[in-house]
Tab-separated table of C-alpha atoms in Angstrom:
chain	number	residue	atom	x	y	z
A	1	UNK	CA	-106.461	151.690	-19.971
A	2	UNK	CA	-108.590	148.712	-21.230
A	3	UNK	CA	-110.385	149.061	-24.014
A	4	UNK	CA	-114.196	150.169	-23.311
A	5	UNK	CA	-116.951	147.469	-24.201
A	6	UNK	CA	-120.185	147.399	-25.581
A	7	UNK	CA	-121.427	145.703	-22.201
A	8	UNK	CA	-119.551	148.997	-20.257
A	9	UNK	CA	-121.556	151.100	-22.339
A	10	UNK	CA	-124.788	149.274	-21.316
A	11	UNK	CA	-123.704	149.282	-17.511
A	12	UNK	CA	-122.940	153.060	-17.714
A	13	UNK	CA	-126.312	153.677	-19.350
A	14	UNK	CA	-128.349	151.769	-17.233
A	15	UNK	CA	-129.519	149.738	-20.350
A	16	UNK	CA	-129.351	145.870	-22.471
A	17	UNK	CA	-126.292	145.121	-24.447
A	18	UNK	CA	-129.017	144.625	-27.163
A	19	UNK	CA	-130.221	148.465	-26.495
A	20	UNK	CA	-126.544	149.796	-27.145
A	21	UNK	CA	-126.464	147.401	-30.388
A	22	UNK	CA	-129.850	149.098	-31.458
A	23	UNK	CA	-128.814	152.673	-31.059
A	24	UNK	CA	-125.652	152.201	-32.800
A	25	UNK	CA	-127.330	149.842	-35.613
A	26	UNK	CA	-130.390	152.713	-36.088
A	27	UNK	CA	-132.530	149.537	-35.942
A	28	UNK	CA	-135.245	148.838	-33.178
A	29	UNK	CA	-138.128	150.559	-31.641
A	30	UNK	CA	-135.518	152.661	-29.376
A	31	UNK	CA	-136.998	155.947	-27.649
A	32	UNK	CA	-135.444	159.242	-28.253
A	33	UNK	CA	-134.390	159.682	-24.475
A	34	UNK	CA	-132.995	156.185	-24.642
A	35	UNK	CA	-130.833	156.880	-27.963
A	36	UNK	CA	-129.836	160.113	-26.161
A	37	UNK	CA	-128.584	158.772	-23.320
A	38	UNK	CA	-126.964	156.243	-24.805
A	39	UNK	CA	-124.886	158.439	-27.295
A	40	UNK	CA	-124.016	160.073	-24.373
A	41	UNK	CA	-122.150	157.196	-22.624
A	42	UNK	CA	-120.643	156.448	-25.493
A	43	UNK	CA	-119.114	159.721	-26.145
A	44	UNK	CA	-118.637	160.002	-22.181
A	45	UNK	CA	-116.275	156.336	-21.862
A	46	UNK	CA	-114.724	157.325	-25.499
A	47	UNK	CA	-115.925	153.746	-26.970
A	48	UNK	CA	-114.907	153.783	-30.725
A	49	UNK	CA	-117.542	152.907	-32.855
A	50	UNK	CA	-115.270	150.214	-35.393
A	51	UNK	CA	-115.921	148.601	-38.483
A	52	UNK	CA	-118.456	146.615	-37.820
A	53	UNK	CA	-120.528	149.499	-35.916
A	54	UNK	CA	-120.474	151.226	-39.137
A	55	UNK	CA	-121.842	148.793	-41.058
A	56	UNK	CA	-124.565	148.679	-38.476
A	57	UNK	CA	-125.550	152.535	-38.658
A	58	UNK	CA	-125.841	151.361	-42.795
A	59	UNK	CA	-127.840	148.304	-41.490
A	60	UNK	CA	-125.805	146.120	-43.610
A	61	UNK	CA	-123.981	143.962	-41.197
A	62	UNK	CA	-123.654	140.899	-43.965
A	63	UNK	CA	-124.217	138.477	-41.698
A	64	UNK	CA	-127.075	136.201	-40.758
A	65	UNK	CA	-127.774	134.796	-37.510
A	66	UNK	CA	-129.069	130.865	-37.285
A	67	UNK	CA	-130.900	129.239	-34.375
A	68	UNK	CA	-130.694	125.238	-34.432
A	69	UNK	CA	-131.217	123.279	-31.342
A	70	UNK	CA	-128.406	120.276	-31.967
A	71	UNK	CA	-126.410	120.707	-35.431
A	72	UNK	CA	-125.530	116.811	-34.655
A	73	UNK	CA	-128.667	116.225	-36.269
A	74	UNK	CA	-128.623	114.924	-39.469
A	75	UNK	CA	-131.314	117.336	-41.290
A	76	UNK	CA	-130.178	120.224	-39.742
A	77	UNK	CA	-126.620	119.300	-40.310
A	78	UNK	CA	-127.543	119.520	-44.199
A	79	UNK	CA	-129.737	122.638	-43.849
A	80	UNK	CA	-127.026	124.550	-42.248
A	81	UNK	CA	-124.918	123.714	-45.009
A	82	UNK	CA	-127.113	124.322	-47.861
A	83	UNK	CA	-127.854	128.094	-46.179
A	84	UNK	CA	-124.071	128.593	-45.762
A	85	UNK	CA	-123.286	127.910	-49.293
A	86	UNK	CA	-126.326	129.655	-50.702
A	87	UNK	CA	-125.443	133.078	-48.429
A	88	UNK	CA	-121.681	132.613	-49.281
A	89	UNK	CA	-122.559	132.979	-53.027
A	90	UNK	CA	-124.152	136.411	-51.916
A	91	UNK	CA	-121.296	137.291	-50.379
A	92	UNK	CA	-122.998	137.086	-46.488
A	93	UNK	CA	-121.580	134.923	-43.792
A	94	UNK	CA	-123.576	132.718	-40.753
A	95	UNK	CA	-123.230	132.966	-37.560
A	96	UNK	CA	-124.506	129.589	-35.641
A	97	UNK	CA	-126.316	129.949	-32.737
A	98	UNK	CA	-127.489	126.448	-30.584
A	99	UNK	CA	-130.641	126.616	-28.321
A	100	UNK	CA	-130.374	122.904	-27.116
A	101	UNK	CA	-131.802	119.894	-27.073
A	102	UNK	CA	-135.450	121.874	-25.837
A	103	UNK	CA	-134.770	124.591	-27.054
A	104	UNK	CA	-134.265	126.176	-23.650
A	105	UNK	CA	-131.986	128.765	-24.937
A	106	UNK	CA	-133.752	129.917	-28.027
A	107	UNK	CA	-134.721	133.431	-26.209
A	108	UNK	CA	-130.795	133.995	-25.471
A	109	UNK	CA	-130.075	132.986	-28.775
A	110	UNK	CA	-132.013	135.445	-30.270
A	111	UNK	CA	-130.858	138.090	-28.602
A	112	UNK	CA	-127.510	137.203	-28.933
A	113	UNK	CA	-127.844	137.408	-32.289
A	114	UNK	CA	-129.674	140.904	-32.128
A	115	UNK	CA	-126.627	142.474	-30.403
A	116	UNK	CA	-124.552	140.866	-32.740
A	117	UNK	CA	-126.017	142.929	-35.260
A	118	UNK	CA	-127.015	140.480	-37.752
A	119	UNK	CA	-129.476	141.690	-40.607
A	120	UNK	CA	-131.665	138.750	-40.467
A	121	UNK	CA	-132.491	135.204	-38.536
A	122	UNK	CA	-133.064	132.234	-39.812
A	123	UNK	CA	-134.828	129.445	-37.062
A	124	UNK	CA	-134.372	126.288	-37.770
A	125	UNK	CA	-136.359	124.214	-35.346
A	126	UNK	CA	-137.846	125.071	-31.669
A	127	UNK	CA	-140.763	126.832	-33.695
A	128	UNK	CA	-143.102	125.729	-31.386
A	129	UNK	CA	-141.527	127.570	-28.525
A	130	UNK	CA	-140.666	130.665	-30.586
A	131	UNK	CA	-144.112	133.219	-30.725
A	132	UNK	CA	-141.918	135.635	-28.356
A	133	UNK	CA	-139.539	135.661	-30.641
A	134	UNK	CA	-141.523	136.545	-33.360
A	135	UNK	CA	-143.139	139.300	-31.386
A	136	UNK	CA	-139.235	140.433	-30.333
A	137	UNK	CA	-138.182	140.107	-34.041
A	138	UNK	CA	-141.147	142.813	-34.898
A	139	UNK	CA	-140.028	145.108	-32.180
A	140	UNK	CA	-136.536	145.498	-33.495
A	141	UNK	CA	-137.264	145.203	-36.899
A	142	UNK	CA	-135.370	141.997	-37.525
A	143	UNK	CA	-135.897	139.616	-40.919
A	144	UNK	CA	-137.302	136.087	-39.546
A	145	UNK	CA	-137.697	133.119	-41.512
A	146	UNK	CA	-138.303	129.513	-40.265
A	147	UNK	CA	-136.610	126.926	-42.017
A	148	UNK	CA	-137.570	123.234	-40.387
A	149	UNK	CA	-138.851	120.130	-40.475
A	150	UNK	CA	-141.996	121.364	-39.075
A	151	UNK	CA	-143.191	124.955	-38.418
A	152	UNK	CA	-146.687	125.896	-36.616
A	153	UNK	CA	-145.947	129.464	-36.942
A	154	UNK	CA	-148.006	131.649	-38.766
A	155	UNK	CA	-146.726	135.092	-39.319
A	156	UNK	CA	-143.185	134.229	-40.907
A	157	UNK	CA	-142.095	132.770	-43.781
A	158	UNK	CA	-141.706	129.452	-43.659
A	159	UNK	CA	-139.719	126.913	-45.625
A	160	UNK	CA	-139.870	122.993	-44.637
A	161	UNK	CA	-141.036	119.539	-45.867
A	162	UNK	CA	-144.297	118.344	-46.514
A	163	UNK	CA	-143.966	115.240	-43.791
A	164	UNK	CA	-147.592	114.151	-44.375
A	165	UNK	CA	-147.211	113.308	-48.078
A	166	UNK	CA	-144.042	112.084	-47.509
A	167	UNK	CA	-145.769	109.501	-44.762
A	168	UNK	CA	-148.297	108.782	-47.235
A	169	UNK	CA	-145.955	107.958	-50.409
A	170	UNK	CA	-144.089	105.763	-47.626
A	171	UNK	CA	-146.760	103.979	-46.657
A	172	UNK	CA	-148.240	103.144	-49.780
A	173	UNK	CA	-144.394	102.363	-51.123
A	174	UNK	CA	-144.730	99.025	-48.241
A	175	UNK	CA	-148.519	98.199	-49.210
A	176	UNK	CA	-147.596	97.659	-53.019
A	177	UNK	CA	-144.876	95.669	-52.144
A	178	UNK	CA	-147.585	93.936	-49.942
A	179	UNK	CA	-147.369	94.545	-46.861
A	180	UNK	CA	-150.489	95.009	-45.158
A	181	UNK	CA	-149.189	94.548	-41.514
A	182	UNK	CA	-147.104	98.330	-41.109
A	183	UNK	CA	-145.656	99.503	-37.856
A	184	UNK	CA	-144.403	102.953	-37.017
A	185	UNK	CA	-141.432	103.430	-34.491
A	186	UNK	CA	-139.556	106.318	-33.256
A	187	UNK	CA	-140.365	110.429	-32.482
A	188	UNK	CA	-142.000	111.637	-28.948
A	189	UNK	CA	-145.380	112.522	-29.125
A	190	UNK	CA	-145.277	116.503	-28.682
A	191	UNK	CA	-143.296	116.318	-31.890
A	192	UNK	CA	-145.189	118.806	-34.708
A	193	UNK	CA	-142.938	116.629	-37.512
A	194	UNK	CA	-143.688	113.286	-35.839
A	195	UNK	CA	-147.451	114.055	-35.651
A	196	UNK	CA	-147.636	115.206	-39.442
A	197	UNK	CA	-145.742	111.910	-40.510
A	198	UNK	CA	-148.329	110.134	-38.449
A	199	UNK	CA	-151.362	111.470	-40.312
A	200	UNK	CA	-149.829	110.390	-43.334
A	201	UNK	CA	-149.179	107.055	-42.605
A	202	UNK	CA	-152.496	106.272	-40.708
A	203	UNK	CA	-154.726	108.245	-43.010
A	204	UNK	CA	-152.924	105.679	-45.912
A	205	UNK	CA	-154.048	102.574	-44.139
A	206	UNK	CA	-157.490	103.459	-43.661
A	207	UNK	CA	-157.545	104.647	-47.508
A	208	UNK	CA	-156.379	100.880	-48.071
A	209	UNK	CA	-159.137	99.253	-45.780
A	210	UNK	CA	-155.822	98.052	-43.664
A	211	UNK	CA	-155.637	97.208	-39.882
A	212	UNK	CA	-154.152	99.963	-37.901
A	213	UNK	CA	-153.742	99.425	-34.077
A	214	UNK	CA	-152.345	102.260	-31.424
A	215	UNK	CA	-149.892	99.232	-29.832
A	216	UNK	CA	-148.392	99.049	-33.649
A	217	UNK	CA	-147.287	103.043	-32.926
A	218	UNK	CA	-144.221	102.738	-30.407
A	219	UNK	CA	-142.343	106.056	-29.416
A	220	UNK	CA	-138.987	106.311	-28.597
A	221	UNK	CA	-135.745	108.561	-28.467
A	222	UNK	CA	-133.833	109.680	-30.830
A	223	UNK	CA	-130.736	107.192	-30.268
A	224	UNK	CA	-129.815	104.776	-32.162
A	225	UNK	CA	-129.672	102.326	-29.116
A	226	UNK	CA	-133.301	103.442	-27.727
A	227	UNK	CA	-134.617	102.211	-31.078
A	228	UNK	CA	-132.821	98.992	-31.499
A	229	UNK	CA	-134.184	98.375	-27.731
A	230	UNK	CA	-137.729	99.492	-28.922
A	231	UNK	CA	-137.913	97.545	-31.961
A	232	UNK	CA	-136.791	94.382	-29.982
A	233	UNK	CA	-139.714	94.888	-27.760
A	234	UNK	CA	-142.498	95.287	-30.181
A	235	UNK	CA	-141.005	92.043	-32.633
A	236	UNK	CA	-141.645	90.579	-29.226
A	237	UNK	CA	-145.314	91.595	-28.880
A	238	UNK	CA	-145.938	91.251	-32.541
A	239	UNK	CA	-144.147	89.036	-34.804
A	240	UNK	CA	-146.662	88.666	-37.161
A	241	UNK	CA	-145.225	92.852	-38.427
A	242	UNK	CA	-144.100	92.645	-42.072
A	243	UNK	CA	-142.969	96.154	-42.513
A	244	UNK	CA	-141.333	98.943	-39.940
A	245	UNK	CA	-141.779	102.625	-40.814
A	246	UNK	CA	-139.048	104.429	-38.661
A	247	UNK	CA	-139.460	108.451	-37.716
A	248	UNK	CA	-136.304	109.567	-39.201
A	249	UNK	CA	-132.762	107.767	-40.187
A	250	UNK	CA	-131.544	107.711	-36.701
A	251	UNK	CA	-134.381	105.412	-35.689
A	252	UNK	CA	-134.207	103.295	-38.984
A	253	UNK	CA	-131.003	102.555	-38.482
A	254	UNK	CA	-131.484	101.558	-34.884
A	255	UNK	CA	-134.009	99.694	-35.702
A	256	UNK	CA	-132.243	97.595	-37.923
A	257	UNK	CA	-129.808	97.179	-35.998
A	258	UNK	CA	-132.284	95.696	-32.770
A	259	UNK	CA	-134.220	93.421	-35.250
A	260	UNK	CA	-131.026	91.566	-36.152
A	261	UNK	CA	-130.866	90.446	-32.412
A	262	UNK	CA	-134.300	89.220	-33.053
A	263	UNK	CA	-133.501	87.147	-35.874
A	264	UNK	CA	-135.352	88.529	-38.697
A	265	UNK	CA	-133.639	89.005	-42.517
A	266	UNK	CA	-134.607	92.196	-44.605
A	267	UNK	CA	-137.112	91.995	-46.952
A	268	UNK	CA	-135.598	92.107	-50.964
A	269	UNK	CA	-138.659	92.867	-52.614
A	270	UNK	CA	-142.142	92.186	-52.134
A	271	UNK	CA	-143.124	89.855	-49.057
A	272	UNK	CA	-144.213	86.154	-50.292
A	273	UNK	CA	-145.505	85.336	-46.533
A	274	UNK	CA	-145.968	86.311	-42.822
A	275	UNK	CA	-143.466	83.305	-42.323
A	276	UNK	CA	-140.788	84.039	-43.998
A	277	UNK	CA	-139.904	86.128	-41.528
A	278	UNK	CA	-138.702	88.892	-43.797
A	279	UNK	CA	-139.020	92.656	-42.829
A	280	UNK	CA	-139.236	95.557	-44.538
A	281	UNK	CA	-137.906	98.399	-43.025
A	282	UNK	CA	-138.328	102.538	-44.213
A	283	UNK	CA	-137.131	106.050	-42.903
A	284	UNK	CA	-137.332	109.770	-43.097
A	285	UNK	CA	-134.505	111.921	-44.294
A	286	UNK	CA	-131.216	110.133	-45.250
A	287	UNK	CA	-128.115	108.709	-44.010
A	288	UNK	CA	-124.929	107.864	-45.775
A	289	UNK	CA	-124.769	104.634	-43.306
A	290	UNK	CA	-127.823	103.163	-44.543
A	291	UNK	CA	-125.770	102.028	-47.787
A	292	UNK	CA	-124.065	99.838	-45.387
A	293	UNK	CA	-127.113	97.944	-44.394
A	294	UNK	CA	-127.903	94.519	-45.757
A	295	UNK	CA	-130.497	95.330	-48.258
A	296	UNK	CA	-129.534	99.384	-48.330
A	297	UNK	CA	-132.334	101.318	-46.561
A	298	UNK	CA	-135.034	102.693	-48.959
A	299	UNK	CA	-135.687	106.303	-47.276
A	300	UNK	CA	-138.426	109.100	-48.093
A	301	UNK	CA	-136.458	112.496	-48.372
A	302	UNK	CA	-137.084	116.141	-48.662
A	303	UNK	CA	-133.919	117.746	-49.446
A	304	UNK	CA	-132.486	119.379	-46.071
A	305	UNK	CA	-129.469	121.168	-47.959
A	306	UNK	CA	-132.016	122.339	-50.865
A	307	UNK	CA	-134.557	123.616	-47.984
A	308	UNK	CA	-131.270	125.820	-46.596
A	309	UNK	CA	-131.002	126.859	-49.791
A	310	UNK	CA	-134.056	128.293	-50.256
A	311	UNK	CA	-133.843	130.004	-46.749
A	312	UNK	CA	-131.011	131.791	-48.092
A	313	UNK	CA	-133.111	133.157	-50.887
A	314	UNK	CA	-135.909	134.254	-48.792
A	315	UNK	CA	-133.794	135.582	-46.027
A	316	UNK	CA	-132.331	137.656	-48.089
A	317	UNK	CA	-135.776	138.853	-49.645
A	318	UNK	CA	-137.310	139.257	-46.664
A	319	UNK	CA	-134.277	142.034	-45.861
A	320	UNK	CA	-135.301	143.663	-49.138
A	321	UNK	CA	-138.556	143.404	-48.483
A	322	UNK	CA	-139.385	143.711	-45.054
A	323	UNK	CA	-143.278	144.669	-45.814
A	324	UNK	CA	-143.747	141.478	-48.405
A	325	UNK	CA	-146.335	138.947	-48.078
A	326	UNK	CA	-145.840	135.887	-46.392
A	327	UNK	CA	-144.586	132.581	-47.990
A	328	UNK	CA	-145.253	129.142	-46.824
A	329	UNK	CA	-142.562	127.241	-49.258
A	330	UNK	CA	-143.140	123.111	-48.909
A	331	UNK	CA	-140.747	120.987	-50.771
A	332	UNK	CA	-142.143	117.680	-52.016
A	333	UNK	CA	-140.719	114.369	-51.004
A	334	UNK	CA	-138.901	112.369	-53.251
A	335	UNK	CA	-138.224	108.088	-52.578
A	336	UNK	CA	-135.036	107.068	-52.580
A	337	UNK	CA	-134.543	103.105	-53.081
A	338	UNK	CA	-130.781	101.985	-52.940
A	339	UNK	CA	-132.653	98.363	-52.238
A	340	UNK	CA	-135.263	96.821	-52.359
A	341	UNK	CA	-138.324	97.785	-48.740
């Protein structure tokens, strides 16, 4: 005979693979008749409850679920690293979950996850598609913390960069090198990061009495190639730009790349003229390549392994603590010049 399943049990029972996991994990608002009917099946088929379904009845699984949407990208390639290492110390292990490029699978995720029987989840992006899933995370009593590069949710803890301040110390990084003719490129406009970053580099300009335009703010996606292609376009529109402010290191680096076609060199240090035709060129995050460029990109950063880290730590907490208060951890921006903007 083959062995019995936890998805026969949930056929026989008439129930969700995520039920079964519930009853046999104690967790979850599960009603008595459910439970009993449940137990039932199980006893009925003969499915052995193993290792790891004894660890769930202790509700110590040692394992964490994470949601990302694309671990090719760079800042949540870092995060997932930092929370690996940091939950490895504790002797926990990750389990990876992907919810795509829109997060279109973020619901499946989750309860993937849930039948799994992980202790806790961490979410890192697709927060503005997940209020379900903190509503779901209540109902089964599961530990929820967002760790991203943006997070408009309210009732979890949170842990992500401040984007605005970083925009601003960007920003004001290109005007005392004086520039006073700033363009931003990159990010889609129903981006929560990309709009954040935005406030922070306009509100800068107007605190500087400088020009800002809407045709100066070009979106784009988040290829390399789409940027070089963008930035070609807007040199084209406006060569008189001094200084490029790119969403994230993706787009810098594209970026660069397009303005070579266009002829321009890289600014050194602070601009002498609008006709040199010297740029100066900034991201978000960082990206081992950009010590390849000719000057090495100057980026704004906020530590994507350190913010895993600290997911780790509240995670964790937040299992210990279920009934704590809320925290909303922001880690500061720090500038990182390997040349000269």
């Amino acid at each position: 005979m083959s062995k019995i399943t936890i998805n026969d049990v949930a056929a026989a029972a008439g129930v969700s693979v995520t039920t079964v996991s519930l009853v046999l994990s104690g967790k979850g608002r599960i009603s008595a008749a459910t439970m009993a009917r449940v137990n039932e099946v199980i006893e009925q088929l003969g499915f052995v409850r193993n290792r790891s379904a004894t660890m769930l009845r202790g509700g110590e699984s040692g394992v964490i679920g994470l949601i990302v949407r694309d671990l090719s990208q760079p800042f949540y390639a870092e995060m997932t690293a930092g929370l690996s290492e940091a939950l490895e110390k504790q002797g926990k292990l990750l389990f990876l979950t992907q919810s795509g490029a829109q997060g279109q699978h973020l619901h499946r995720c989750f309860e993937s996850l849930v039948a799994q029987g992980v202790d806790g989840v961490v979410l890192g992006g697709g927060a503005d598609k997940a209020s379900q899933i903190v509503t779901r995370a209540r109902e089964v009593n599961m530990a929820l913390v967002c760790a991203a590069r943006a997070s408009s949710l309210e009732e979890v803890d949170a842990i992500r960069p401040d984007n605005a301040q970083a925009a601003r110390l960007a920003t004001e990084y290109l005007i005392r090198q004086g520039h006073q003719r700033i363009a931003w490129l990159g990010g889609h406009s129903a981006s929560l990061t990309r709009a954040e970053r935005l406030g922070g580099y306009c509100a800068t300009l107007l605190q500087y009495g400088l020009p800002f335009r809407p045709e100066w703010i070009i979106e784009c996606g988040n290829t390399q190639k789409e940027a070089a292609d963008a930035a070609v376009q807007l040199f084209q529109h406006h060569p008189r730009l001094t200084a490029v402010l790119a969403y994230n290191a993706t787009t810098a680096l594209g970026c660069y790349f397009g303005l070579l076609r266009t002829g321009r060199t890289f600014a050194r240090g602070a601009v002498d003229s609008y006709y040199d035709q010297q740029l100066a060129l900034m991201g978000f995050g960082d990206e081992p390549q950009a010590e390849l460029t000719d000057p090495p990109l100057t980026f704004v950063t906020s530590s994507a392994r350190e913010i895993g880290r600290v997911a780790a730590e509240r995670i964790l907490q937040r299992i210990a603590q279920p009934d704590a208060a809320r925290q909303n951890v922001i880690m500061p921006p720090q500038l990182v010049i390997r040349g000269s903007a």
